C-alpha positions as a printed Julia matrix, in Angstrom:
598×3 Matrix{Float64}:
  29.17  185.8    95.23
  32.64  184.54   96.0
  35.46  184.46   93.42
  38.99  183.06   93.67
  41.5   184.39   91.16
  44.16  182.36   89.36
  46.88  183.23   91.89
  44.72  181.92   94.75
  44.17  178.72   92.76
  47.91  178.32   92.13
  48.67  179.06   95.8
  46.58  176.04   96.78
  48.49  173.67   94.54
  46.25  174.15   91.5
  43.68  171.98   93.22
  40.05  172.83   92.55
  38.92  170.77   95.53
  41.31  172.46   97.98
  40.44  175.93   96.67
  36.73  175.2    96.81
  36.96  173.72  100.32
  38.88  176.7   101.71
  36.46  179.24  100.25
  33.4   177.34  101.45
  34.83  177.07  104.95
  35.61  180.8   104.95
  32.07  181.61  103.76
  30.63  179.54  106.6
  32.75  181.43  109.13
  31.6   184.79  107.73
  27.97  183.67  108.03
  28.63  182.62  111.61
  30.19  186.0   112.47
  27.25  187.97  111.08
  24.6   185.79  112.71
  25.41  187.64  115.94
  24.06  190.77  114.2
  20.95  188.91  113.01
  22.31  188.92  109.46
  22.76  185.74  107.45
  25.31  185.51  104.63
  24.12  183.03  102.02
  26.57  181.94   99.31
  24.83  181.62   95.97
  27.76  181.51   93.57
  31.33  180.26   93.82
  33.75  180.75   90.94
  37.4   179.74   90.59
  39.52  181.21   87.8
  41.68  178.11   87.39
  42.69  178.88   83.8
  43.32  182.63   83.76
  42.0   185.79   85.39
  38.96  187.49   83.88
  40.14  190.91   85.08
  43.48  192.59   85.65
  44.65  191.62   89.16
  47.78  193.44   90.34
  49.43  194.38   93.62
  47.55  197.7    93.42
  44.39  197.16   95.52
  42.63  200.22   94.08
  42.9   199.2    90.43
  42.08  195.59   91.3
  38.97  196.66   93.21
  37.86  198.9    90.36
  38.28  196.11   87.81
  36.49  193.57   89.99
  33.48  195.79   90.72
  33.15  196.6    87.01
  33.22  192.86   86.23
  30.68  192.14   88.97
  28.25  194.72   87.59
  28.36  193.03   84.18
  27.37  189.71   85.81
  24.38  191.04   87.76
  21.68  190.16   85.22
  22.84  186.55   84.95
  24.05  186.26   88.56
  22.01  188.57   90.82
  23.82  189.19   94.09
  23.86  191.72   96.89
  27.61  191.68   97.38
  30.69  190.11   95.78
  34.11  189.33   97.22
  37.32  188.49   95.38
  39.99  186.31   97.0
  43.38  186.78   95.36
  46.68  185.0    95.89
  48.39  188.28   95.03
  49.96  190.31   97.86
  48.91  193.95   97.79
  51.27  196.89   98.19
  52.31  197.9   101.7
  50.25  196.57  104.59
  46.96  196.39  102.69
  45.3   192.98  102.69
  41.87  194.09  101.51
  39.86  196.99  100.14
  36.15  197.83  100.19
  33.92  200.87   99.58
  32.19  202.39  102.6
  28.4   202.22  102.98
  28.11  200.47   99.62
  26.02  197.42  100.52
  23.39  196.74   97.83
  24.97  199.24   95.41
  24.99  198.1    91.79
  28.36  199.77   91.3
  30.19  199.41   94.62
  28.92  196.49   96.7
  31.94  194.28   97.07
  35.61  194.07   97.92
  38.95  192.44   97.27
  40.88  190.31   99.77
  44.41  188.96   99.74
  44.71  185.31  100.77
  47.25  186.09  103.47
  46.73  183.07  105.72
  46.86  179.31  105.31
  43.82  179.14  107.56
  40.29  179.69  106.25
  39.59  181.59  109.48
  42.14  184.22  108.45
  40.56  185.02  105.08
  37.11  184.87  106.7
  38.14  187.52  109.23
  39.4   189.74  106.43
  36.2   189.33  104.41
  34.03  190.02  107.46
  36.1   193.15  108.12
  35.78  194.46  104.57
  32.12  193.59  104.36
  31.75  195.56  107.56
  32.98  198.61  105.66
  30.28  197.94  103.05
  27.84  197.98  105.98
  29.14  201.37  107.13
  31.41  200.13  109.91
  34.64  202.0   110.56
  37.85  200.9   112.23
  37.74  200.67  116.0
  39.21  203.53  118.0
  40.67  203.39  121.51
  38.11  202.47  124.12
  35.71  201.06  121.55
  36.68  197.42  121.36
  35.0   195.57  124.2
  35.36  192.08  122.82
  37.03  189.46  124.95
  40.68  188.86  123.99
  39.87  185.29  122.97
  37.05  186.5   120.71
  38.7   189.35  118.85
  36.78  191.9   116.78
  36.33  191.89  112.97
  36.57  195.68  112.84
  39.93  195.79  114.57
  42.65  195.16  111.96
  45.19  194.02  114.56
  43.13  191.07  115.72
  44.39  188.19  113.54
  41.27  186.04  113.66
  38.38  188.07  115.18
  35.02  186.44  115.75
  32.61  188.98  117.28
  31.45  192.56  116.67
  31.65  195.08  119.5
  28.93  197.56  120.57
  30.49  200.35  118.49
  30.16  198.19  115.38
  26.56  197.41  116.23
  25.71  201.08  116.74
  27.25  201.99  113.39
  25.3   199.25  111.64
  22.09  200.39  113.28
  22.66  203.95  112.08
  23.36  202.74  108.54
  20.24  200.58  108.38
  18.01  203.19  110.02
  19.17  205.76  107.45
  17.86  203.52  104.66
  20.99  201.53  103.84
  21.01  197.81  103.09
  17.61  197.67  101.4
  18.44  194.48   99.5
  19.04  192.59  102.74
  15.35  191.99  103.3
  14.81  190.04  100.09
  14.84  186.3   100.85
  17.48  184.4    98.86
  16.64  181.92   96.15
  17.13  178.83   98.28
  17.3   176.58   95.21
  20.39  178.51   94.09
  22.19  178.54   97.44
  25.57  176.88   97.34
  25.78  173.49   99.01
  22.24  172.36   98.27
  19.19  172.09  100.49
  19.37  170.7   104.01
  16.84  170.4   106.81
  18.28  172.17  109.82
  20.15  175.02  108.12
  17.6   177.64  109.17
  16.41  178.39  105.62
  12.89  177.51  104.43
  13.53  175.49  101.27
  11.42  173.62   98.74
   9.87  170.52  100.3
  10.05  171.99  103.82
   7.15  173.38  105.83
   9.5   175.07  108.29
  13.16  175.05  109.33
  14.11  176.18  112.83
  17.7   174.96  112.7
  19.23  171.91  114.32
  17.13  170.06  116.91
  19.32  171.21  119.8
  18.94  174.88  118.86
  15.31  174.98  117.71
  12.98  176.89  120.04
   9.97  177.18  117.72
   6.66  175.91  119.16
   5.35  175.47  115.61
   8.06  173.4   113.87
   9.35  169.83  114.14
  13.12  170.27  113.89
  13.85  166.63  113.07
  12.0   166.65  109.73
  11.16  170.32  109.06
   7.38  169.83  109.19
   4.78  171.98  110.93
   3.26  170.74  114.16
  -0.41  169.82  114.23
  -2.65  172.85  113.75
   0.18  175.2   112.75
  -0.03  177.21  109.53
   3.46  178.68  109.76
   6.47  178.8   112.03
   8.69  181.77  111.26
   8.57  185.23  109.78
   7.0   188.54  110.69
   3.76  187.54  108.95
   3.34  184.57  111.3
   1.94  184.97  114.8
   1.17  182.16  117.23
   1.66  179.63  114.42
  -1.02  181.33  112.28
  -0.65  183.47  109.16
  -1.47  187.14  109.62
  -4.3   188.66  107.6
  -3.46  190.19  104.21
  -2.85  193.91  104.21
  -1.12  194.13  107.59
   2.04  196.24  107.51
   5.13  194.11  108.04
   7.88  196.55  107.03
   7.2   200.29  107.13
   9.1   202.63  104.8
  12.35  203.78  106.36
  12.33  207.09  104.52
  11.09  209.04  101.53
  12.87  206.71   99.1
  11.43  203.51  100.54
   8.13  201.73   99.86
   6.04  199.86  102.47
   5.54  196.1   102.47
   2.5   194.2   103.7
   1.66  190.59  104.54
  -0.19  188.88  101.71
  -2.04  186.31  103.82
  -0.29  183.42  102.04
   3.33  183.66  103.12
   4.84  183.88  106.58
   7.62  186.12  105.29
   7.37  189.82  104.63
   7.68  190.46  100.88
  10.94  191.57   99.33
  11.97  195.12  100.08
  11.12  197.59   97.32
  12.29  201.18   97.06
  12.39  203.96   94.5
  14.82  203.51   91.63
  18.2   205.25   91.97
  18.02  208.82   90.7
  14.42  209.44   91.81
  13.88  212.93   93.19
  13.45  213.36   96.95
  13.6   216.11   99.6
  11.35  218.34   97.49
  13.69  218.1    94.51
  16.82  218.96   96.5
  18.25  215.42   96.47
  18.23  212.03   94.76
  17.37  208.57   96.01
  20.34  206.2    95.93
  20.16  202.57   97.14
  16.96  203.46   98.98
  18.38  206.49  100.8
  17.67  210.18  100.24
  21.17  211.61  100.39
  21.46  215.28  101.31
  24.38  217.39  102.47
  22.22  218.5   105.4
  21.75  214.93  106.61
  25.46  214.14  106.2
  26.51  217.2   108.21
  24.09  216.24  110.99
  25.47  212.69  111.08
  29.05  213.99  111.29
  28.62  216.96  113.62
  25.31  216.52  115.39
  22.49  218.94  116.14
  22.32  222.28  114.31
  25.07  221.39  111.81
  24.43  222.44  108.21
  26.33  222.55  104.9
  28.88  225.32  104.45
  28.68  227.76  101.51
  29.92  226.51   98.14
  33.05  228.64   98.51
  34.23  226.3   101.29
  33.94  223.25   99.03
  35.79  224.98   96.2
  38.67  226.42   98.22
  39.27  223.48  100.54
  38.96  220.64   98.03
  41.26  222.12   95.39
  44.22  221.29   97.66
  44.39  217.58   96.86
  45.69  216.6   100.31
  44.22  214.83  103.34
  42.46  218.06  104.35
  40.67  218.63  101.05
  40.31  216.24   98.12
  37.96  214.28   95.87
  39.07  210.89   97.11
  42.03  208.85   95.92
  43.14  207.79   92.47
  43.99  204.24   91.42
  47.44  204.65   92.95
  45.99  205.59   96.32
  47.02  209.25   96.04
  44.71  212.13   96.95
  42.99  213.8    93.99
  42.48  217.55   93.89
  38.91  218.51   92.99
  38.19  220.46   89.85
  35.73  223.32   90.23
  32.86  221.23   88.89
  33.65  218.33   91.26
  34.23  220.39   94.41
  30.9   219.47   96.03
  31.76  215.78   95.67
  34.93  215.96   97.75
  35.4   216.55  101.47
  32.08  217.65  102.92
  32.25  221.12  104.47
  29.87  221.99  107.29
  29.04  224.83  109.66
  28.89  223.7   113.28
  29.49  225.0   116.79
  30.49  221.54  118.05
  34.03  221.14  119.35
  34.67  217.97  117.33
  32.92  215.5   115.01
  30.77  212.76  116.52
  33.05  209.87  115.51
  35.47  208.76  118.22
  38.31  208.37  115.71
  37.56  211.58  113.79
  39.12  215.01  114.16
  38.0   218.39  112.83
  39.75  220.06  109.91
  39.01  223.76  110.21
  39.74  226.11  107.34
  38.9   229.81  107.25
  38.03  231.35  103.89
  37.1   234.91  102.97
  33.99  235.9   101.04
  34.55  239.62  100.58
  34.83  241.07  104.08
  33.25  238.02  105.69
  35.25  235.16  107.19
  33.75  231.68  107.03
  34.92  228.78  109.21
  34.67  225.69  107.0
  34.62  222.49  109.03
  35.76  219.21  107.51
  36.39  215.8   109.07
  39.34  213.43  108.94
  39.18  209.84  110.19
  42.44  208.4   111.51
  43.87  205.35  113.19
  45.44  206.37  116.52
  47.8   203.37  116.54
  49.47  204.3   113.25
  51.76  207.21  112.58
  52.37  207.07  108.86
  49.67  207.28  106.25
  49.28  204.35  103.9
  46.66  203.18  101.49
  43.53  202.35  103.42
  40.82  199.79  103.01
  37.94  202.25  103.15
  36.98  205.62  101.79
  37.23  208.7   103.94
  34.14  209.06  106.12
  34.38  212.81  105.59
  33.76  212.6   101.83
  30.42  213.53  100.29
  28.53  210.26   99.74
  28.08  208.78   96.29
  24.53  209.53   95.12
  24.41  213.05   96.61
  23.1   215.82   94.36
  25.82  218.22   93.19
  23.89  220.4    90.74
  20.93  220.44   88.39
  20.52  216.91   87.03
  23.94  216.06   88.47
  25.0   213.53   91.09
  28.24  212.68   92.91
  29.77  209.42   91.79
  33.28  208.36   92.72
  34.29  211.88   93.74
  33.08  213.36   90.45
  29.97  215.38   89.58
  28.29  213.46   86.77
  25.14  213.74   84.73
  22.38  211.95   86.64
  20.9   210.6    83.41
  23.11  207.49   83.63
  20.91  206.33   86.53
  18.02  206.27   84.0
  15.38  207.22   86.58
  13.64  209.75   84.31
  13.63  207.27   81.43
  12.02  204.63   83.63
   9.53  206.98   85.3
   8.34  208.2    81.89
   6.65  204.86   81.22
   4.49  205.32   84.35
   2.34  208.03   82.67
   2.7   210.51   85.56
   0.66  208.23   87.83
   3.5   206.4    89.54
   7.25  206.0    89.94
   9.68  203.19   89.18
  10.82  200.87   91.93
  14.24  199.26   92.15
  13.08  196.49   89.79
  12.45  199.19   87.18
   8.72  198.46   87.3
   6.09  201.14   87.87
   4.71  201.46   91.37
   1.36  203.06   90.56
  -0.54  205.56   92.67
  -3.82  204.43   94.21
  -6.47  204.45   91.49
  -4.14  203.33   88.71
  -3.21  199.84   87.6
   0.2   198.33   86.92
   2.18  197.68   84.89
   2.18  201.18   83.35
  -0.32  203.17   85.44
  -2.35  204.12   82.37
  -5.6   202.39   83.28
  -7.86  202.61   86.31
  -6.96  200.11   89.02
  -5.9   199.54   92.62
  -2.34  200.84   92.42
   0.86  199.07   93.41
   3.12  197.21   91.01
   3.63  193.82   89.41
   6.17  193.23   92.19
   4.26  194.55   95.18
   0.67  193.7    94.37
  -2.43  195.93   94.36
  -3.43  198.59   96.84
  -6.55  197.54   98.74
  -8.69  199.58  101.07
  -9.42  198.53  104.65
 -11.85  200.95  106.29
 -10.22  204.35  105.9
  -6.73  203.02  105.3
  -5.09  202.45  101.94
  -2.41  199.8   101.99
  -0.2   198.15   99.42
  -0.16  194.39   99.21
   3.11  192.96   97.98
   3.3   189.46   96.61
   6.38  187.4    97.24
   7.53  184.12   95.83
   7.52  181.81   98.81
   8.99  178.35   98.71
   6.3   175.74   98.12
   5.54  173.94  101.32
   4.79  170.28  101.03
   5.3   167.58  103.59
   8.54  165.8   102.83
   8.15  162.12  102.09
  10.42  159.44  103.4
  13.03  159.84  106.12
  14.48  163.22  107.05
  17.2   164.48  104.78
  20.78  164.03  105.87
  22.43  167.08  107.32
  25.78  167.98  105.81
  27.49  171.26  106.56
  30.99  172.59  106.73
  30.37  174.71  109.81
  27.49  173.88  112.07
  25.86  177.11  113.26
  25.55  177.69  116.97
  22.62  179.31  118.71
  19.16  179.89  117.38
  19.32  180.93  113.71
  17.84  184.3   112.87
  14.9   184.59  110.5
  15.68  184.01  106.87
  18.34  186.6   106.01
  17.41  189.44  103.81
  20.79  189.9   102.21
  21.83  186.77  100.35
  23.7   186.17   97.11
  21.92  184.27   94.37
  23.76  181.35   92.82
  23.07  179.94   89.38
  25.27  176.89   89.7
  27.52  175.57   92.39
  30.87  176.08   90.77
  32.31  177.7    87.69
  35.79  176.48   86.94
  37.4   177.39   83.67
  34.25  178.6    81.98
  32.89  182.11   82.16
  30.03  182.89   84.5
  26.54  182.47   83.02
  25.41  185.18   82.86
  26.56  226.03   96.12
  29.27  228.84   95.72
  27.65  231.77   93.94
  30.17  231.45   91.16
  30.49  227.68   91.05
  28.05  225.59   89.05
  29.09  221.94   88.64
  29.28  220.79   85.03
  27.9   217.27   84.83
  29.66  214.63   82.8
  27.74  212.42   80.42
  28.89  208.9    81.23
  29.14  206.84   84.42
  32.61  206.14   85.77
  34.39  202.94   84.89
  35.62  202.48   88.43
  34.2   202.93   91.93
  35.38  205.62   94.3
  38.15  204.72   96.71
  36.88  202.6    99.59
  35.37  204.2   102.68
  35.08  203.4   106.41
  32.11  201.36  107.48
  29.91  201.59  110.54
  28.64  198.39  112.07
  24.95  198.06  112.84
  23.26  196.66  115.86
  20.93  193.73  115.55
  17.99  194.12  113.24
  14.67  192.55  114.18
  14.14  190.95  110.82
  16.89  188.62  109.73
  18.76  189.93  106.75
  20.34  187.79  104.08
  23.33  188.94  102.13
  23.88  187.88   98.51
  27.6   188.15   98.63
  31.05  188.8    97.04
  33.98  189.62   99.4
  36.86  192.27   99.77
  39.3   193.52  102.45
  41.95  196.23  103.11
  43.31  198.33  105.94
  43.94  202.09  106.24
  46.89  203.71  107.98
  46.27  207.47  107.95
  48.26  209.78  110.19
  46.58  212.24  112.51
  46.27  215.56  110.67
  46.78  218.87  112.35
  43.32  220.17  113.26
  43.57  223.62  111.77
  44.62  225.12  108.45
  45.52  228.74  107.72
  43.1   231.25  106.32
  42.72  231.05  102.53
  42.39  234.4   100.78
């Protein structure tokens, strides 16, 4: 989803056509950038606030981001999307031109960003959106020695490149780590091609209604199964693309096409009717995992143990609760619970301490990240000294700290358990009941758990939708469990585009930016669009003495943005349902050690 605020509209001469054209061109550039990572960005909704803003947009990027993400969440039922980006004509404070939460892709609360329209060129705003979206994907800012892009290409993760066009190997490695940890689950759900902005077109690489296949433009098509000039299958072919298609033939039903990536994920299988692997399903946010020690959040089982290992490497583990309490009460760059709406560090209260800077025990000399330094603090527990190890991410080319465009990589991740029935959210320890996992699971009669569509995924032997009668298992989304020999598999149904031979001459091919190279499989992370353009109308639509005290209601704003790691190519093309944001951080290098706290 892409939104232009009133200031952006005014900046372009109050012209709907000029505003629309610039945003569409920028969206095409972003899609082109991410194709190199085997990710497609499909625009499904474009909205221009040509009358007045629907949220409060100010020069404060934090409050603007919070307001925009709250607005986006309210639109999700009418306008389902994986990510949303706001383009504003407002200039943000300081050097910030965009802001986005870290590792937030697919999050109901945080997947999106805000971007200042700082350039007359569409390439400029596209570079900013690609940069901020990279933070959503877990990509951080490049450090010295990391950027290996050619000078003429630039790098979207390097803020000093004005118009970057490629991602470097560091970005790709970060993306790979994020995806392999269970992030980006929504990317594997094919977009609603009938809702994609710009209409249907043979040669765009998307399988749309009336097409039997689509391998891109004739000069880039390498499929032995598809006629590129009219998007029809060649003689004898049953399919052309997708992981459930092999040698132009559909794979048998029940064959695994996407294994679960962790304890919070569910497997997907070919259904024998579609060439595409079904949409990706995972356990609803708030489901218990890690033997009750953690919660599932956006398809990932988030534990302090896993976060310490990712920051410090082998043998790292969470520090005692006393470290979290003592260090995070400071409210500075060494210990905090994130930033407030003014971009200032927030001191953690006792109940929120385990949602601030993560504290680990490790013998490593420094954190794994190339632009991260250790923050060592010694605390006393009686006669025992404990070395609490935190992490600070910095930009080596900047001396003074300014508001950044991502959250601190060293913060405990949103969705991490912080107490009994309590979860970290925006740097605060809140009651996990707002995720409504228990309420949803209760309707499954103890014979299944809710998936991310809030439908019961029944155990083998029980039938959906409520797992109260004997059946083959699965869900109304994923299909029944069937038995092949000694193996029990789950068959997921997916809504594939109807394939019928197009009549008449091939459709004309109109596009703003013609993609280069072979298009990846249909992206898994694409925004859904209800109508092409909304103008003036609204959118349709543990320390021994510290026990966190959960709060009853979810926050009205997202946590400050975090750094993002960029993944390497994924085998299955992902499609992003999108809204955009961008901002840049300027933290100074902190001294590596703090005095002992008594």
